[in-house]
Coordinates of C-alpha atoms (C1' of nucleotides) in Angstrom, one line a residue:
Chain A
M1 CA 40.4 17.9 -42.1
A2 CA 38.7 14.7 -41.5
D3 CA 40.9 12.8 -39.1
V4 CA 42.7 15.5 -37.1
N5 CA 43.6 14.0 -33.7
V6 CA 42.1 16.6 -31.4
S7 CA 41.8 14.6 -28.3
A8 CA 45.0 16.1 -26.8
K9 CA 44.0 19.7 -27.4
I10 CA 40.6 19.9 -26.0
A11 CA 41.7 21.3 -22.6
A12 CA 43.2 24.3 -24.2
P13 CA 41.2 27.6 -24.1
A14 CA 40.5 29.1 -27.5
S15 CA 41.6 32.6 -27.9
G16 CA 44.9 33.1 -29.9
L17 CA 45.4 32.3 -33.5
T18 CA 49.0 31.3 -34.3
E19 CA 51.2 28.8 -32.6
R20 CA 53.8 31.0 -30.8
P21 CA 55.1 29.0 -28.0
G22 CA 54.6 30.8 -24.7
A23 CA 51.6 32.5 -25.8
A24 CA 47.9 31.1 -25.7
P25 CA 48.2 27.4 -25.8
A26 CA 47.2 26.4 -29.3
P27 CA 43.4 26.5 -29.8
A28 CA 41.8 23.5 -31.5
E29 CA 41.1 24.1 -35.1
P30 CA 37.4 24.9 -35.3
V31 CA 35.2 22.1 -36.4
W32 CA 33.5 24.2 -39.0
D33 CA 31.5 21.3 -40.7
I34 CA 29.7 20.3 -37.5
I35 CA 29.2 23.9 -36.5
E36 CA 27.4 24.7 -39.7
L37 CA 25.7 21.4 -40.1
L38 CA 24.1 21.8 -36.7
F39 CA 22.9 25.2 -37.7
F40 CA 21.2 24.0 -40.9
A41 CA 20.0 20.7 -39.5
Y42 CA 18.4 22.4 -36.5
R43 CA 16.8 25.0 -38.8
D44 CA 15.1 22.4 -40.9
F45 CA 14.3 20.2 -38.0
V46 CA 12.2 22.9 -36.3
G47 CA 11.0 24.3 -39.6
D48 CA 8.5 21.5 -40.3
P49 CA 6.5 22.1 -37.2
D50 CA 6.7 25.9 -37.7
E51 CA 4.5 25.7 -40.8
V52 CA 1.8 23.8 -39.0
L53 CA 1.9 26.0 -36.0
S54 CA 1.7 29.3 -38.0
K55 CA -1.6 28.2 -39.3
L56 CA -2.8 28.0 -35.6
A57 CA -1.3 31.4 -34.9
F58 CA 1.1 29.5 -32.6
G59 CA 4.9 29.8 -32.4
R60 CA 7.8 27.7 -31.3
A61 CA 7.1 28.8 -27.6
H62 CA 3.7 27.0 -27.8
H63 CA 5.3 24.1 -29.5
R64 CA 7.8 23.6 -26.6
V65 CA 5.2 23.9 -23.9
L66 CA 2.8 21.5 -25.7
H67 CA 5.6 19.1 -26.2
F68 CA 6.9 18.9 -22.7
V69 CA 3.4 18.9 -21.2
N70 CA 2.4 16.1 -23.4
R71 CA 5.5 14.1 -22.5
N72 CA 5.3 14.8 -18.8
P73 CA 1.5 14.7 -18.0
G74 CA 0.9 16.2 -14.5
M75 CA 4.0 18.2 -14.4
K76 CA 4.2 21.3 -12.3
V77 CA 4.5 24.8 -13.7
A78 CA 7.8 25.1 -11.8
D79 CA 9.2 22.0 -13.6
L80 CA 8.3 23.3 -16.9
L81 CA 9.9 26.7 -16.2
E82 CA 13.0 24.9 -15.2
I83 CA 13.1 22.8 -18.4
L84 CA 12.4 25.7 -20.7
N85 CA 14.6 28.0 -18.7
I86 CA 12.3 31.0 -19.2
T87 CA 10.5 33.3 -16.8
K88 CA 7.1 32.5 -15.6
Q89 CA 5.8 35.7 -17.3
S90 CA 7.0 34.4 -20.7
L91 CA 5.5 31.1 -20.0
G92 CA 2.3 32.6 -18.8
R93 CA 1.5 34.2 -22.0
V94 CA 1.8 31.1 -24.2
L95 CA 0.4 28.7 -21.6
K96 CA -2.8 30.9 -21.2
Q97 CA -3.3 30.7 -25.0
L98 CA -2.9 27.0 -25.0
V99 CA -5.3 26.6 -22.1
D100 CA -7.9 29.2 -23.4
Q101 CA -7.9 27.3 -26.8
G102 CA -8.3 23.9 -25.2
F103 CA -4.9 22.3 -25.8
V104 CA -3.8 22.2 -22.2
V105 CA -5.6 21.9 -18.9
Q106 CA -4.5 22.7 -15.4
K107 CA -5.7 20.7 -12.5
E108 CA -5.2 21.5 -8.8
G109 CA -2.6 19.3 -7.1
A110 CA -4.0 16.5 -4.9
Q111 CA -1.5 16.7 -2.2
D112 CA -0.5 20.3 -2.6
R113 CA -3.4 22.4 -3.8
R114 CA -1.2 25.3 -4.6
Q115 CA 0.1 23.5 -7.7
R116 CA -1.5 23.7 -11.1
L117 CA -0.6 20.4 -12.6
L118 CA -0.4 20.5 -16.4
Y119 CA -2.1 18.0 -18.8
V120 CA -2.8 18.0 -22.6
T121 CA -6.3 17.5 -23.7
P122 CA -7.0 15.0 -26.5
K123 CA -7.0 18.0 -28.9
G124 CA -3.6 19.0 -27.4
E125 CA -2.2 15.4 -27.7
T126 CA -3.4 15.2 -31.3
L127 CA -1.5 18.4 -32.1
A128 CA 1.6 17.4 -30.2
L129 CA 1.7 14.0 -32.0
K130 CA 1.2 15.7 -35.4
L131 CA 4.2 18.0 -34.7
A132 CA 6.3 15.1 -33.4
G133 CA 5.3 13.0 -36.4
L134 CA 6.7 15.6 -38.8
Q135 CA 10.0 15.6 -36.9
T136 CA 10.0 11.9 -36.7
Q137 CA 9.5 11.5 -40.5
R138 CA 12.7 13.6 -40.9
I139 CA 14.7 11.7 -38.3
N140 CA 13.5 8.3 -39.7
R141 CA 14.3 9.4 -43.3
A142 CA 17.8 10.2 -42.1
F143 CA 18.1 6.9 -40.3
A144 CA 16.9 5.1 -43.3
E145 CA 19.6 6.8 -45.4
L146 CA 22.3 6.0 -42.9
G147 CA 21.6 2.4 -42.3
P148 CA 21.6 0.5 -39.0
G149 CA 23.2 1.9 -35.9
A150 CA 22.4 5.4 -37.0
H151 CA 19.9 5.9 -34.2
E152 CA 22.3 4.7 -31.5
A153 CA 25.1 6.9 -33.0
A154 CA 22.9 10.0 -33.2
R155 CA 21.7 9.5 -29.6
R156 CA 25.2 9.1 -28.3
F157 CA 26.5 12.2 -30.2
L158 CA 23.7 14.4 -29.1
T159 CA 23.9 13.2 -25.5
A160 CA 27.6 13.9 -25.5
M161 CA 26.9 17.5 -26.7
I162 CA 24.8 18.3 -23.6
D163 CA 26.3 20.1 -20.6
A164 CA 27.8 17.4 -18.4
D165 CA 25.9 18.9 -15.4
N166 CA 22.5 18.6 -17.0
R167 CA 23.2 15.4 -18.9
E168 CA 22.0 13.2 -16.2
G169 CA 18.9 15.3 -15.5
V170 CA 18.1 15.4 -19.3
L171 CA 18.4 11.6 -19.6
R172 CA 16.3 11.1 -16.4
L173 CA 13.7 13.4 -17.9
I174 CA 13.6 11.5 -21.2
T175 CA 13.4 8.3 -19.4
R176 CA 10.7 9.3 -17.0
A177 CA 8.7 10.8 -19.8
E178 CA 9.1 7.5 -21.7
R179 CA 7.4 5.8 -18.7
A180 CA 4.8 8.4 -18.4
T181 CA 3.7 8.6 -22.0
K182 CA 4.1 5.1 -23.3
P183 CA 1.5 3.3 -21.1
R184 CA -1.4 4.8 -23.0
S185 CA -0.6 2.7 -26.1
Chain B
M1 CA 12.5 1.5 -27.7
A2 CA 16.0 1.0 -28.8
D3 CA 15.7 -1.2 -31.8
V4 CA 12.4 -0.6 -33.4
N5 CA 12.5 -1.3 -37.1
V6 CA 11.1 1.8 -38.6
S7 CA 12.5 1.8 -42.1
A8 CA 9.3 0.3 -43.4
K9 CA 7.1 3.0 -42.0
I10 CA 8.7 6.2 -43.1
A11 CA 6.5 6.7 -46.0
A12 CA 3.5 6.9 -43.9
P13 CA 2.0 10.4 -43.1
A14 CA 1.6 11.1 -39.4
S15 CA -1.8 12.1 -38.3
G16 CA -3.9 9.4 -36.8
L17 CA -3.2 7.6 -33.5
T18 CA -4.5 4.1 -33.4
E19 CA -4.1 1.3 -36.0
R20 CA -7.5 1.0 -37.4
P21 CA -7.1 -0.6 -40.9
G22 CA -8.6 1.6 -43.5
A23 CA -8.0 4.8 -41.6
A24 CA -4.9 6.9 -41.5
P25 CA -1.9 4.5 -42.4
A26 CA -0.2 3.9 -39.1
P27 CA 2.1 6.8 -38.2
A28 CA 5.6 6.0 -37.2
E29 CA 6.2 5.9 -33.4
P30 CA 7.7 9.4 -32.5
V31 CA 11.4 9.2 -31.9
W32 CA 11.1 11.1 -28.8
D33 CA 14.7 10.7 -27.6
I34 CA 16.2 12.3 -30.7
I35 CA 13.6 14.9 -30.7
E36 CA 14.4 16.0 -27.1
L37 CA 18.1 15.4 -27.3
L38 CA 18.3 17.7 -30.3
F39 CA 16.5 20.3 -28.3
F40 CA 18.8 20.2 -25.4
A41 CA 21.9 19.6 -27.4
Y42 CA 21.3 22.7 -29.6
R43 CA 20.4 24.8 -26.5
D44 CA 23.8 24.1 -25.0
F45 CA 25.6 24.3 -28.3
V46 CA 24.4 27.9 -28.8
G47 CA 24.5 28.7 -25.1
D48 CA 28.3 29.0 -24.9
P49 CA 28.6 31.8 -27.5
D50 CA 25.5 33.5 -26.0
E51 CA 27.4 34.3 -22.8
V52 CA 30.3 35.9 -24.6
L53 CA 28.0 37.8 -27.0
S54 CA 25.8 39.2 -24.2
K55 CA 28.9 41.1 -22.7
L56 CA 29.3 42.8 -26.1
A57 CA 25.5 43.6 -26.2
F58 CA 25.3 41.2 -29.1
G59 CA 22.8 38.4 -29.8
R60 CA 22.5 35.4 -31.8
A61 CA 21.7 37.4 -34.8
H62 CA 25.1 39.1 -34.7
H63 CA 26.8 35.8 -34.2
R64 CA 25.2 34.3 -37.3
V65 CA 26.2 37.2 -39.5
L66 CA 29.7 37.3 -38.1
H67 CA 30.1 33.6 -38.5
F68 CA 29.1 33.4 -42.2
V69 CA 31.0 36.6 -43.2
N70 CA 34.1 35.2 -41.5
R71 CA 33.6 31.9 -43.3
N72 CA 32.8 33.4 -46.7
P73 CA 34.9 36.6 -47.1
G74 CA 33.7 38.9 -49.8
M75 CA 30.2 37.5 -49.8
K76 CA 27.4 39.6 -51.2
V77 CA 24.7 41.0 -48.9
A78 CA 22.2 39.0 -51.0
D79 CA 24.1 35.8 -50.4
L80 CA 24.0 36.3 -46.7
L81 CA 20.3 37.1 -46.9
E82 CA 19.6 33.8 -48.6
I83 CA 21.7 31.8 -46.2
L84 CA 20.1 33.4 -43.1
N85 CA 16.7 33.4 -44.7
I86 CA 15.7 36.7 -43.1
T87 CA 14.7 40.1 -44.6
K88 CA 17.2 42.7 -45.5
Q89 CA 15.6 44.9 -42.9
S90 CA 16.3 42.4 -40.2
L91 CA 19.9 41.9 -41.4
G92 CA 20.4 45.6 -41.8
R93 CA 20.0 46.2 -38.1
V94 CA 22.5 43.8 -36.9
L95 CA 24.9 44.3 -39.8
K96 CA 24.9 48.0 -39.2
Q97 CA 26.0 47.5 -35.5
L98 CA 28.7 45.1 -36.6
V99 CA 30.0 47.5 -39.1
D100 CA 29.7 50.5 -36.8
Q101 CA 31.7 48.7 -34.1
G102 CA 34.4 47.5 -36.4
F103 CA 33.8 43.9 -36.7
V104 CA 32.8 43.8 -40.3
V105 CA 33.5 46.0 -43.3
Q106 CA 31.8 46.4 -46.6
K107 CA 33.7 47.0 -49.8
E108 CA 32.5 48.1 -53.1
G109 CA 32.4 45.2 -55.6
A110 CA 35.2 45.4 -58.3
Q111 CA 33.1 44.3 -61.2
D112 CA 29.7 45.3 -60.0
R113 CA 30.0 48.5 -57.9
R114 CA 26.5 48.1 -56.6
Q115 CA 27.5 45.3 -54.4
R116 CA 28.7 45.7 -50.8
L117 CA 31.0 42.8 -50.4
L118 CA 31.3 41.7 -46.8
Y119 CA 34.5 41.0 -44.9
V120 CA 35.4 40.6 -41.3
T121 CA 38.1 42.9 -39.7
P122 CA 40.9 41.3 -37.7
K123 CA 38.7 42.3 -34.7
G124 CA 35.9 40.5 -36.2
E125 CA 37.8 37.4 -37.0
T126 CA 39.1 37.3 -33.5
L127 CA 35.6 37.3 -32.1
A128 CA 34.3 34.8 -34.7
L129 CA 37.2 32.4 -33.8
K130 CA 36.6 32.8 -30.1
L131 CA 33.0 31.9 -30.6
A132 CA 33.8 29.0 -32.8
G133 CA 36.3 27.9 -30.4
L134 CA 33.8 27.6 -27.6
Q135 CA 31.6 25.4 -29.8
T136 CA 34.6 23.5 -31.0
Q137 CA 35.5 22.7 -27.5
R138 CA 32.1 21.2 -26.8
I139 CA 32.1 19.2 -30.1
N140 CA 35.6 17.9 -29.6
R141 CA 34.9 17.0 -25.9
A142 CA 31.9 14.9 -27.3
F143 CA 34.1 13.3 -30.0
A144 CA 36.7 12.4 -27.5
E145 CA 34.1 10.7 -25.3
L146 CA 32.7 8.9 -28.2
G147 CA 35.9 7.6 -29.8
P148 CA 37.1 7.3 -33.4
G149 CA 34.4 7.7 -36.2
A150 CA 32.3 10.0 -34.1
H151 CA 33.1 13.0 -36.2
E152 CA 32.2 11.1 -39.4
A153 CA 29.0 9.7 -37.9
A154 CA 27.8 13.1 -36.6
R155 CA 28.5 14.7 -40.0
R156 CA 26.6 12.0 -41.8
F157 CA 23.6 12.3 -39.2
L158 CA 23.4 16.0 -39.4
T159 CA 23.7 16.0 -43.2
A160 CA 20.9 13.6 -43.6
M161 CA 18.7 15.8 -41.4
I162 CA 18.9 18.7 -43.8
D163 CA 16.2 19.2 -46.3
A164 CA 17.2 17.1 -49.4
D165 CA 16.7 20.3 -51.6
N166 CA 19.1 22.4 -49.7
R167 CA 21.5 19.7 -48.9
E168 CA 23.7 20.0 -51.8
G169 CA 23.7 23.8 -51.5
V170 CA 24.7 23.6 -47.9
L171 CA 27.5 21.1 -48.6
R172 CA 28.7 23.3 -51.4
L173 CA 28.6 26.3 -49.1
I174 CA 30.6 24.4 -46.4
T175 CA 33.2 23.2 -48.9
R176 CA 33.6 26.6 -50.6
A177 CA 34.0 28.3 -47.2
E178 CA 36.6 25.6 -46.3
R179 CA 38.5 26.7 -49.4
A180 CA 38.1 30.4 -48.7
T181 CA 39.0 30.4 -45.0
K182 CA 41.7 27.8 -44.7
P183 CA 44.4 29.3 -47.0
R184 CA 45.1 32.0 -44.3
S185 CA 46.8 29.4 -42.0
Chain C
dC1 C1' -2.3 30.0 15.8
dA2 C1' 0.4 33.5 13.7
dT3 C1' 3.7 34.1 10.6
dA4 C1' 6.7 32.8 7.0
dA5 C1' 7.6 30.4 2.9
dT6 C1' 5.9 28.5 -1.4
dA7 C1' 3.4 27.9 -6.0
dT8 C1' 1.3 30.5 -9.1
dG9 C1' -0.7 34.4 -11.5
dT10 C1' -0.6 39.2 -13.2
dC11 C1' 0.4 44.1 -14.4
dA12 C1' 3.5 47.1 -16.6
dA13 C1' 7.4 48.2 -19.2
dC14 C1' 11.2 47.1 -22.0
dA15 C1' 14.6 44.6 -25.5
dT16 C1' 15.7 41.7 -29.4
dG17 C1' 15.0 40.2 -33.7
dG18 C1' 11.7 38.6 -36.8
dC19 C1' 8.2 40.7 -40.3
dT20 C1' 5.6 43.8 -44.1
dG21 C1' 5.2 47.8 -47.0
dA22 C1' 7.0 51.8 -49.1
dC23 C1' 10.4 54.5 -50.9
dG24 C1' 15.3 56.1 -52.5
dT25 C1' 19.6 55.8 -54.9
dA26 C1' 23.3 54.2 -57.5
dA27 C1' 24.9 51.1 -60.9
dA28 C1' 24.3 47.8 -64.5
dT29 C1' 21.8 46.1 -68.4
dG30 C1' 18.9 45.9 -72.4
Chain D
dC1 C1' 17.2 56.0 -72.2
dA2 C1' 14.3 52.9 -69.6
dT3 C1' 14.4 49.2 -66.6
dT4 C1' 16.2 46.1 -63.5
dT5 C1' 19.2 45.0 -59.8
dA6 C1' 21.7 45.6 -55.3
dC7 C1' 21.4 47.7 -51.5
dG8 C1' 19.8 51.0 -47.8
dT9 C1' 16.3 53.1 -44.9
dC10 C1' 12.0 54.7 -42.5
dA11 C1' 8.0 53.4 -40.0
dG12 C1' 5.3 50.3 -37.7
dC13 C1' 3.8 45.5 -36.1
dC14 C1' 4.4 41.0 -33.7
dA15 C1' 6.4 37.1 -31.1
dT16 C1' 8.9 36.0 -27.3
dG17 C1' 12.3 36.9 -24.2
dT18 C1' 13.4 40.1 -19.9
dT19 C1' 12.9 42.8 -14.9
dG20 C1' 10.4 44.3 -11.0
dA21 C1' 6.4 44.7 -8.2
dC22 C1' 2.6 42.9 -6.3
dA23 C1' -1.7 39.6 -5.2
dT24 C1' -3.6 35.2 -3.6
dA25 C1' -4.0 30.8 -2.0
dT26 C1' -2.0 27.2 0.5
dT27 C1' 1.4 24.9 3.0
dA28 C1' 5.1 24.8 6.5
dT29 C1' 6.9 26.3 10.8
dG30 C1' 8.3 28.5 15.3

DNA sequence: CATAATATGTCAACATGGCTGACGTAAATG
DNA sequence: CATTTACGTCAGCCATGTTGACATATTATG
């Protein structure tokens, strides 16, 4: 189970079950361990923030919005919609709550005054960092257990799991946000 | 950003922001890349099955139930509730649909006839394997990109991300399922 | 300049999948 | 026999996603 050589099979579609020659071309054996570990790891990963958020009557939707606005100050509503891949109506609800409660502000675009550029307030940044801090604790605990190279290995694995189409865009987003958020330190 | 030595900071709670001595004890710098990569990787990872499921008027809830029943034939309803960590009312809805449409069957327990042990039908197994096959394609594509050792590295990382309390239970679950599902090949 | 396109907001209605609370029934257990 | 357990069900609420239609301000264009 551990060292199956699968690299030759990955082009095959998965549908059949047995290995009758002439039928469906041998699906790769499901990688059950990774499938299930991803489920449980992600569950716990988002579970930490959930507890904090529930005390504020916020949910994961608020977390996602707050996170990306914090990471990309001055982003357009349209950009956020594209990242989150939800409708503006869905975004509107949670965004309105975040604005009403003073976690996020919208400023008219300088060049294009139709735009409502999004920024976190100090209050919003504090919350965003608190939530990121919880997740960071978990991640760093894992890295500490695993020894050096774990961060790089995790980054490479997760990156390779992203749709090849989006991958560049996601990496650009992360890099751009790195630039936009870091200078405040 | 790449090689910050964080292992000395992980015990510190994250709340403050600056490094005033005497105040909150220096939160670890958020590991933004992993936080965001996990978000996007998981999104794509569950996105593949979602497309197939939507054609059957099923959602992720059905997927999770079908997955774990397929992996743990004969499991009790109570076990499934514990794994999914939802209420029996929530489970009831999706389970009923899966049963009504012939993907899952319930059999009276042999020793304890109160139990309704869960099994996938051949139809259910086919669907479960189709969905797992999609996710396996993505995983194996990633592993192929990353070279040897990627599977082991991913497993170790994901395992370390799970709550220490549950970790043993999860690993036992995966191992037990491995035993229960494999012998049919 | 008039018109079209764009960025955003909003109203209404609906679906999914969580939740709580209450209650029922059959079977096991003390 | 009384209680507990395993499970099912009814009723209703909430969060967060959806579609469709429409309004408003601003920019872009023929």
